[in-house]
Amino acid sequence: MTPATADNWTPPACWYEPAFSPKEIERTVKAWRRFGAGAPLVGGIGYVISDALEHRYKDGHPYKNYNLSKQGEGMFWAPVVNPNREGEPEATSCDRQPFWVDKGQTPDEPLAVSPEVLAEYAYDELPVPGTEIKMAPRGRSTVNLPTWVWLDKARFKKITVTASLPGTGLSATTTAEPEALHIDPGTQDATRFPASGACAIRKGGGIGEPYVRGKAERVPPCGVTYLRSTAADEAYAVRATLSWKIHWTSTMGEGGSLPSGSFGATQRIPVQEIQSVNR
């Protein structure tokens, strides 16, 4: 699975989501009191942590008796780290202790989970296929003769990922649709088709057009003609970058777009020059 990325944008490193009921936060605090009991060096550390947690969740600073009187009326929200960004500095930005949120309310917290946060997480999990183009002729190109480039329509179609928050009914589905293939021939001594280097999606899917016999003299809808050969044992690095349009919907009726993703791969192609003699 290849994580999705876009220029100047990445999915969130962490967020807050519902984690503990009042009874669960009570059990968690009491479990800390037993931590390290009788163990060398760490003995008593559980009491220190438990005292601090009881001050917050039991003694009224700000919660009293773990909010047990509100069991079923809300949850304590806690931080969650994006598993794809563990160890990054941004993953420590969700540093609030668990806080109470009434059922059906949206917390006043920019990093609280929302349909868009779920959509961004789903973006991070999009199984985008590798961008390995097909070329003809294979293996070696020839100066002044077009090299046809295409992508199989079966591999490059719309893909979706859904992220859900268990027990809440909240989910978001992120969809990626291929837009265009951009070809960088690896040298300025080349002519691209089309001239922009951006090959559009064909009607019915696929990019470019597979080469078949009899098309050698035609201009390919997607491809490149090299004007200079490569040296012996060398090759041009052809970069193929596929752009994807990203949008999302959610069970809350919300939706929108996310920054376009770009995914690329490099293939090497030697270019020969055929000498001819005029008589």
mmCIF file of N, CA and C in Angstrom, residues 56-158:
data_model
loop_
_atom_site.group_PDB
_atom_site.id
_atom_site.type_symbol
_atom_site.label_atom_id
_atom_site.label_comp_id
_atom_site.label_asym_id
_atom_site.label_seq_id
_atom_site.Cartn_x
_atom_site.Cartn_y
_atom_site.Cartn_z
ATOM 1 N N ARG A 56 -7.663 15.227 39.017
ATOM 2 C CA ARG A 56 -8.345 15.739 37.831
ATOM 3 C C ARG A 56 -9.722 15.116 37.642
ATOM 4 N N TYR A 57 -9.812 13.795 37.798
ATOM 5 C CA TYR A 57 -11.043 13.108 37.398
ATOM 6 C C TYR A 57 -11.967 12.725 38.565
ATOM 7 N N LYS A 58 -11.475 12.789 39.797
ATOM 8 C CA LYS A 58 -12.290 12.381 40.939
ATOM 9 C C LYS A 58 -12.606 13.537 41.886
ATOM 10 N N ASP A 59 -11.625 14.398 42.114
ATOM 11 C CA ASP A 59 -11.739 15.398 43.188
ATOM 12 C C ASP A 59 -12.288 16.742 42.725
ATOM 13 N N GLY A 60 -12.755 16.823 41.479
ATOM 14 C CA GLY A 60 -13.411 18.045 41.038
ATOM 15 C C GLY A 60 -12.529 19.069 40.366
ATOM 16 N N HIS A 61 -11.388 18.654 39.826
ATOM 17 C CA HIS A 61 -10.460 19.609 39.189
ATOM 18 C C HIS A 61 -10.151 19.225 37.732
ATOM 19 N N PRO A 62 -11.096 19.232 36.802
ATOM 20 C CA PRO A 62 -12.442 19.810 36.919
ATOM 21 C C PRO A 62 -13.556 18.770 37.086
ATOM 22 N N TYR A 63 -13.245 17.451 37.038
ATOM 23 C CA TYR A 63 -14.295 16.449 37.026
ATOM 24 C C TYR A 63 -14.464 15.831 38.415
ATOM 25 N N LYS A 64 -15.721 15.537 38.777
ATOM 26 C CA LYS A 64 -16.005 14.983 40.087
ATOM 27 C C LYS A 64 -16.508 13.553 39.950
ATOM 28 N N ASN A 65 -15.853 12.669 40.724
ATOM 29 C CA ASN A 65 -16.214 11.248 40.763
ATOM 30 C C ASN A 65 -16.298 10.640 39.369
ATOM 31 N N TYR A 66 -15.320 11.014 38.530
ATOM 32 C CA TYR A 66 -15.142 10.435 37.191
ATOM 33 C C TYR A 66 -16.336 10.669 36.265
ATOM 34 N N ASN A 67 -17.208 11.589 36.612
ATOM 35 C CA ASN A 67 -18.432 11.853 35.833
ATOM 36 C C ASN A 67 -19.332 10.615 35.767
ATOM 37 N N LEU A 68 -19.283 9.783 36.815
ATOM 38 C CA LEU A 68 -20.099 8.570 36.812
ATOM 39 C C LEU A 68 -21.587 8.882 36.723
ATOM 40 N N SER A 69 -21.988 10.044 37.215
ATOM 41 C CA SER A 69 -23.398 10.427 37.128
ATOM 42 C C SER A 69 -23.827 10.689 35.692
ATOM 43 N N LYS A 70 -22.856 10.794 34.764
ATOM 44 C CA LYS A 70 -23.162 11.060 33.356
ATOM 45 C C LYS A 70 -22.908 9.841 32.476
ATOM 46 N N GLN A 71 -22.818 8.666 33.099
ATOM 47 C CA GLN A 71 -22.601 7.452 32.314
ATOM 48 C C GLN A 71 -23.671 7.333 31.226
ATOM 49 N N GLY A 72 -23.233 7.168 29.963
ATOM 50 C CA GLY A 72 -24.141 7.056 28.838
ATOM 51 C C GLY A 72 -24.522 8.383 28.216
ATOM 52 N N GLU A 73 -24.058 9.493 28.820
ATOM 53 C CA GLU A 73 -24.418 10.822 28.317
ATOM 54 C C GLU A 73 -23.263 11.521 27.598
ATOM 55 N N GLY A 74 -22.162 10.820 27.442
ATOM 56 C CA GLY A 74 -21.009 11.405 26.775
ATOM 57 C C GLY A 74 -19.788 10.530 26.955
ATOM 58 N N MET A 75 -18.629 11.031 26.541
ATOM 59 C CA MET A 75 -17.380 10.276 26.613
ATOM 60 C C MET A 75 -16.222 11.210 26.921
ATOM 61 N N PHE A 76 -15.158 10.627 27.496
ATOM 62 C CA PHE A 76 -13.892 11.336 27.590
ATOM 63 C C PHE A 76 -13.132 11.107 26.276
ATOM 64 N N TRP A 77 -12.735 12.195 25.636
ATOM 65 C CA TRP A 77 -11.981 12.109 24.387
ATOM 66 C C TRP A 77 -10.485 12.117 24.694
ATOM 67 N N ALA A 78 -9.726 11.330 23.943
ATOM 68 C CA ALA A 78 -8.286 11.193 24.176
ATOM 69 C C ALA A 78 -7.531 11.262 22.850
ATOM 70 N N PRO A 79 -6.220 11.568 22.910
ATOM 71 C CA PRO A 79 -5.442 11.685 21.668
ATOM 72 C C PRO A 79 -5.144 10.338 21.032
ATOM 73 N N VAL A 80 -5.075 10.345 19.707
ATOM 74 C CA VAL A 80 -4.708 9.171 18.905
ATOM 75 C C VAL A 80 -3.656 9.614 17.904
ATOM 76 N N VAL A 81 -2.617 8.806 17.741
ATOM 77 C CA VAL A 81 -1.539 9.124 16.796
ATOM 78 C C VAL A 81 -1.768 8.362 15.498
ATOM 79 N N ASN A 82 -1.641 9.064 14.370
ATOM 80 C CA ASN A 82 -1.715 8.436 13.054
ATOM 81 C C ASN A 82 -0.582 7.405 12.954
ATOM 82 N N PRO A 83 -0.899 6.109 12.789
ATOM 83 C CA PRO A 83 0.162 5.097 12.753
ATOM 84 C C PRO A 83 1.161 5.287 11.622
ATOM 85 N N ASN A 84 0.779 6.029 10.583
ATOM 86 C CA ASN A 84 1.713 6.278 9.481
ATOM 87 C C ASN A 84 2.670 7.427 9.773
ATOM 88 N N ARG A 85 2.473 8.127 10.911
ATOM 89 C CA ARG A 85 3.341 9.270 11.214
ATOM 90 C C ARG A 85 3.903 9.197 12.631
ATOM 91 N N GLU A 86 3.937 7.995 13.202
ATOM 92 C CA GLU A 86 4.518 7.831 14.530
ATOM 93 C C GLU A 86 5.980 8.273 14.518
ATOM 94 N N GLY A 87 6.393 8.932 15.578
ATOM 95 C CA GLY A 87 7.782 9.369 15.686
ATOM 96 C C GLY A 87 8.038 10.746 15.121
ATOM 97 N N GLU A 88 7.076 11.315 14.380
ATOM 98 C CA GLU A 88 7.250 12.661 13.847
ATOM 99 C C GLU A 88 6.934 13.689 14.939
ATOM 100 N N PRO A 89 7.584 14.850 14.922
ATOM 101 C CA PRO A 89 7.314 15.866 15.946
ATOM 102 C C PRO A 89 5.848 16.262 16.031
ATOM 103 N N GLU A 90 5.163 16.337 14.881
ATOM 104 C CA GLU A 90 3.756 16.752 14.882
ATOM 105 C C GLU A 90 2.864 15.762 15.624
ATOM 106 N N ALA A 91 3.327 14.506 15.765
ATOM 107 C CA ALA A 91 2.511 13.497 16.434
ATOM 108 C C ALA A 91 2.372 13.775 17.929
ATOM 109 N N THR A 92 3.197 14.657 18.476
ATOM 110 C CA THR A 92 3.129 14.997 19.900
ATOM 111 C C THR A 92 2.272 16.239 20.152
ATOM 112 N N SER A 93 1.680 16.804 19.099
ATOM 113 C CA SER A 93 0.920 18.040 19.264
ATOM 114 C C SER A 93 -0.433 17.812 19.947
ATOM 115 N N CYS A 94 -0.916 16.566 19.968
ATOM 116 C CA CYS A 94 -2.153 16.254 20.699
ATOM 117 C C CYS A 94 -1.764 15.864 22.125
ATOM 118 N N ASP A 95 -1.539 16.864 22.963
ATOM 119 C CA ASP A 95 -0.985 16.616 24.295
ATOM 120 C C ASP A 95 -1.968 16.891 25.433
ATOM 121 N N ARG A 96 -3.250 17.071 25.109
ATOM 122 C CA ARG A 96 -4.249 17.284 26.157
ATOM 123 C C ARG A 96 -4.591 15.970 26.849
ATOM 124 N N GLN A 97 -4.815 16.037 28.173
ATOM 125 C CA GLN A 97 -5.319 14.869 28.865
ATOM 126 C C GLN A 97 -6.767 14.627 28.434
ATOM 127 N N PRO A 98 -7.264 13.394 28.580
ATOM 128 C CA PRO A 98 -8.645 13.116 28.192
ATOM 129 C C PRO A 98 -9.630 14.128 28.772
ATOM 130 N N PHE A 99 -10.553 14.610 27.944
ATOM 131 C CA PHE A 99 -11.506 15.640 28.354
ATOM 132 C C PHE A 99 -12.921 15.197 27.990
ATOM 133 N N TRP A 100 -13.883 15.698 28.737
ATOM 134 C CA TRP A 100 -15.271 15.271 28.602
ATOM 135 C C TRP A 100 -15.979 16.012 27.468
ATOM 136 N N VAL A 101 -16.808 15.264 26.718
ATOM 137 C CA VAL A 101 -17.644 15.844 25.672
ATOM 138 C C VAL A 101 -19.023 15.212 25.795
ATOM 139 N N ASP A 102 -20.060 16.037 25.943
ATOM 140 C CA ASP A 102 -21.423 15.525 26.012
ATOM 141 C C ASP A 102 -21.807 14.863 24.700
ATOM 142 N N LYS A 103 -22.671 13.858 24.792
ATOM 143 C CA LYS A 103 -23.125 13.121 23.618
ATOM 144 C C LYS A 103 -23.775 14.056 22.611
ATOM 145 N N GLY A 104 -23.363 13.944 21.351
ATOM 146 C CA GLY A 104 -23.928 14.768 20.295
ATOM 147 C C GLY A 104 -23.298 16.133 20.152
ATOM 148 N N GLN A 105 -22.336 16.472 21.032
ATOM 149 C CA GLN A 105 -21.674 17.770 20.969
ATOM 150 C C GLN A 105 -20.351 17.680 20.227
ATOM 151 N N THR A 106 -19.936 18.785 19.636
ATOM 152 C CA THR A 106 -18.634 18.878 18.967
ATOM 153 C C THR A 106 -17.670 19.620 19.885
ATOM 154 N N PRO A 107 -16.562 19.004 20.269
ATOM 155 C CA PRO A 107 -15.640 19.668 21.188
ATOM 156 C C PRO A 107 -14.973 20.884 20.560
ATOM 157 N N ASP A 108 -14.675 21.857 21.401
ATOM 158 C CA ASP A 108 -13.979 23.059 20.955
ATOM 159 C C ASP A 108 -12.487 22.757 20.892
ATOM 160 N N GLU A 109 -12.117 21.976 19.913
ATOM 161 C CA GLU A 109 -10.738 21.496 19.767
ATOM 162 C C GLU A 109 -10.461 21.287 18.277
ATOM 163 N N PRO A 110 -9.533 22.077 17.700
ATOM 164 C CA PRO A 110 -9.284 21.986 16.254
ATOM 165 C C PRO A 110 -8.887 20.595 15.775
ATOM 166 N N LEU A 111 -8.240 19.803 16.652
ATOM 167 C CA LEU A 111 -7.776 18.482 16.234
ATOM 168 C C LEU A 111 -8.744 17.365 16.623
ATOM 169 N N ALA A 112 -9.941 17.739 17.104
ATOM 170 C CA ALA A 112 -10.938 16.714 17.408
ATOM 171 C C ALA A 112 -11.364 16.028 16.120
ATOM 172 N N VAL A 113 -11.614 14.712 16.208
ATOM 173 C CA VAL A 113 -11.983 13.966 15.017
ATOM 174 C C VAL A 113 -13.283 14.529 14.444
ATOM 175 N N SER A 114 -13.329 14.591 13.150
ATOM 176 C CA SER A 114 -14.465 15.122 12.413
ATOM 177 C C SER A 114 -14.567 14.334 11.117
ATOM 178 N N PRO A 115 -15.651 14.488 10.373
ATOM 179 C CA PRO A 115 -15.703 13.796 9.082
ATOM 180 C C PRO A 115 -14.492 14.104 8.197
ATOM 181 N N GLU A 116 -14.036 15.369 8.213
ATOM 182 C CA GLU A 116 -12.895 15.712 7.360
ATOM 183 C C GLU A 116 -11.612 15.055 7.850
ATOM 184 N N VAL A 117 -11.419 14.980 9.180
ATOM 185 C CA VAL A 117 -10.237 14.300 9.713
ATOM 186 C C VAL A 117 -10.247 12.831 9.299
ATOM 187 N N LEU A 118 -11.417 12.184 9.394
ATOM 188 C CA LEU A 118 -11.522 10.790 8.949
ATOM 189 C C LEU A 118 -11.228 10.670 7.454
ATOM 190 N N ALA A 119 -11.705 11.645 6.676
ATOM 191 C CA ALA A 119 -11.449 11.628 5.230
ATOM 192 C C ALA A 119 -9.957 11.766 4.951
ATOM 193 N N GLU A 120 -9.284 12.617 5.735
ATOM 194 C CA GLU A 120 -7.843 12.793 5.547
ATOM 195 C C GLU A 120 -7.090 11.530 5.927
ATOM 196 N N TYR A 121 -7.544 10.856 6.982
ATOM 197 C CA TYR A 121 -6.914 9.594 7.359
ATOM 198 C C TYR A 121 -7.113 8.552 6.265
ATOM 199 N N ALA A 122 -8.332 8.491 5.712
ATOM 200 C CA ALA A 122 -8.594 7.557 4.614
ATOM 201 C C ALA A 122 -7.698 7.875 3.424
ATOM 202 N N TYR A 123 -7.458 9.178 3.171
ATOM 203 C CA TYR A 123 -6.551 9.611 2.094
ATOM 204 C C TYR A 123 -5.186 8.970 2.294
ATOM 205 N N ASP A 124 -4.735 8.943 3.550
ATOM 206 C CA ASP A 124 -3.418 8.397 3.863
ATOM 207 C C ASP A 124 -3.330 6.903 3.583
ATOM 208 N N GLU A 125 -4.488 6.247 3.468
ATOM 209 C CA GLU A 125 -4.514 4.796 3.285
ATOM 210 C C GLU A 125 -4.907 4.378 1.870
ATOM 211 N N LEU A 126 -5.039 5.315 0.947
ATOM 212 C CA LEU A 126 -5.439 4.966 -0.415
ATOM 213 C C LEU A 126 -4.422 4.012 -1.054
ATOM 214 N N PRO A 127 -4.860 2.866 -1.542
ATOM 215 C CA PRO A 127 -3.944 1.912 -2.172
ATOM 216 C C PRO A 127 -3.682 2.272 -3.633
ATOM 217 N N VAL A 128 -2.957 3.353 -3.829
ATOM 218 C CA VAL A 128 -2.699 3.821 -5.193
ATOM 219 C C VAL A 128 -1.679 2.903 -5.874
ATOM 220 N N PRO A 129 -1.984 2.398 -7.066
ATOM 221 C CA PRO A 129 -1.051 1.496 -7.756
ATOM 222 C C PRO A 129 0.184 2.228 -8.246
ATOM 223 N N GLY A 130 1.253 1.489 -8.423
ATOM 224 C CA GLY A 130 2.473 2.084 -8.941
ATOM 225 C C GLY A 130 2.296 2.586 -10.367
ATOM 226 N N THR A 131 3.050 3.625 -10.717
ATOM 227 C CA THR A 131 2.897 4.240 -12.039
ATOM 228 C C THR A 131 3.971 3.713 -12.978
ATOM 229 N N GLU A 132 3.827 2.460 -13.375
ATOM 230 C CA GLU A 132 4.786 1.872 -14.321
ATOM 231 C C GLU A 132 4.153 1.877 -15.707
ATOM 232 N N ILE A 133 4.670 2.737 -16.560
ATOM 233 C CA ILE A 133 4.086 2.898 -17.887
ATOM 234 C C ILE A 133 4.518 1.763 -18.813
ATOM 235 N N LYS A 134 3.704 1.562 -19.865
ATOM 236 C CA LYS A 134 4.081 0.648 -20.936
ATOM 237 C C LYS A 134 4.574 1.470 -22.111
ATOM 238 N N MET A 135 5.613 0.996 -22.765
ATOM 239 C CA MET A 135 6.214 1.737 -23.882
ATOM 240 C C MET A 135 6.443 0.819 -25.069
ATOM 241 N N ALA A 136 6.364 1.403 -26.251
ATOM 242 C CA ALA A 136 6.713 0.684 -27.477
ATOM 243 C C ALA A 136 7.463 1.669 -28.380
ATOM 244 N N PRO A 137 8.631 1.283 -28.891
ATOM 245 C CA PRO A 137 9.231 -0.041 -28.731
ATOM 246 C C PRO A 137 9.722 -0.282 -27.302
ATOM 247 N N ARG A 138 9.801 -1.556 -26.942
ATOM 248 C CA ARG A 138 10.251 -1.931 -25.610
ATOM 249 C C ARG A 138 11.772 -1.911 -25.524
ATOM 250 N N GLY A 139 12.250 -1.607 -24.348
ATOM 251 C CA GLY A 139 13.672 -1.772 -24.066
ATOM 252 C C GLY A 139 14.580 -0.708 -24.630
ATOM 253 N N ARG A 140 14.382 -0.307 -25.876
ATOM 254 C CA ARG A 140 15.274 0.662 -26.506
ATOM 255 C C ARG A 140 14.497 1.492 -27.504
ATOM 256 N N SER A 141 14.695 2.808 -27.460
ATOM 257 C CA SER A 141 14.050 3.701 -28.414
ATOM 258 C C SER A 141 15.059 4.114 -29.476
ATOM 259 N N THR A 142 14.550 4.752 -30.534
ATOM 260 C CA THR A 142 15.400 5.174 -31.646
ATOM 261 C C THR A 142 15.198 6.652 -31.921
ATOM 262 N N VAL A 143 16.293 7.344 -32.178
ATOM 263 C CA VAL A 143 16.250 8.776 -32.471
ATOM 264 C C VAL A 143 15.293 9.053 -33.627
ATOM 265 N N ASN A 144 14.444 10.065 -33.412
ATOM 266 C CA ASN A 144 13.491 10.566 -34.423
ATOM 267 C C ASN A 144 12.328 9.615 -34.721
ATOM 268 N N LEU A 145 12.216 8.542 -33.983
ATOM 269 C CA LEU A 145 11.059 7.658 -34.109
ATOM 270 C C LEU A 145 10.260 7.711 -32.806
ATOM 271 N N PRO A 146 8.930 7.872 -32.884
ATOM 272 C CA PRO A 146 8.141 8.044 -31.660
ATOM 273 C C PRO A 146 8.122 6.799 -30.774
ATOM 274 N N THR A 147 8.176 7.046 -29.482
ATOM 275 C CA THR A 147 7.973 5.999 -28.482
ATOM 276 C C THR A 147 6.571 6.172 -27.915
ATOM 277 N N TRP A 148 5.752 5.167 -28.063
ATOM 278 C CA TRP A 148 4.370 5.219 -27.575
ATOM 279 C C TRP A 148 4.340 4.897 -26.086
ATOM 280 N N VAL A 149 3.507 5.636 -25.351
ATOM 281 C CA VAL A 149 3.376 5.451 -23.900
ATOM 282 C C VAL A 149 1.896 5.279 -23.570
ATOM 283 N N TRP A 150 1.584 4.333 -22.695
ATOM 284 C CA TRP A 150 0.198 4.169 -22.264
ATOM 285 C C TRP A 150 0.142 3.479 -20.902
ATOM 286 N N LEU A 151 -1.032 3.557 -20.301
ATOM 287 C CA LEU A 151 -1.326 2.894 -19.034
ATOM 288 C C LEU A 151 -2.577 2.049 -19.209
ATOM 289 N N ASP A 152 -2.558 0.872 -18.640
ATOM 290 C CA ASP A 152 -3.686 -0.059 -18.735
ATOM 291 C C ASP A 152 -4.880 0.485 -17.965
ATOM 292 N N LYS A 153 -6.033 0.576 -18.608
ATOM 293 C CA LYS A 153 -7.223 1.127 -17.957
ATOM 294 C C LYS A 153 -7.696 0.263 -16.793
ATOM 295 N N ALA A 154 -7.388 -1.038 -16.804
ATOM 296 C CA ALA A 154 -7.847 -1.917 -15.727
ATOM 297 C C ALA A 154 -7.189 -1.571 -14.397
ATOM 298 N N ARG A 155 -5.978 -1.032 -14.421
ATOM 299 C CA ARG A 155 -5.257 -0.728 -13.186
ATOM 300 C C ARG A 155 -5.515 0.685 -12.699
ATOM 301 N N PHE A 156 -5.878 1.576 -13.587
ATOM 302 C CA PHE A 156 -6.003 2.978 -13.198
ATOM 303 C C PHE A 156 -7.457 3.417 -13.297
ATOM 304 N N LYS A 157 -8.164 3.074 -12.240
ATOM 305 C CA LYS A 157 -9.574 3.422 -12.158
ATOM 306 C C LYS A 157 -9.851 4.009 -10.779
ATOM 307 N N LYS A 158 -11.049 4.456 -10.576
ATOM 308 C CA LYS A 158 -11.434 5.084 -9.316
ATOM 309 C C LYS A 158 -11.252 4.110 -8.156
#
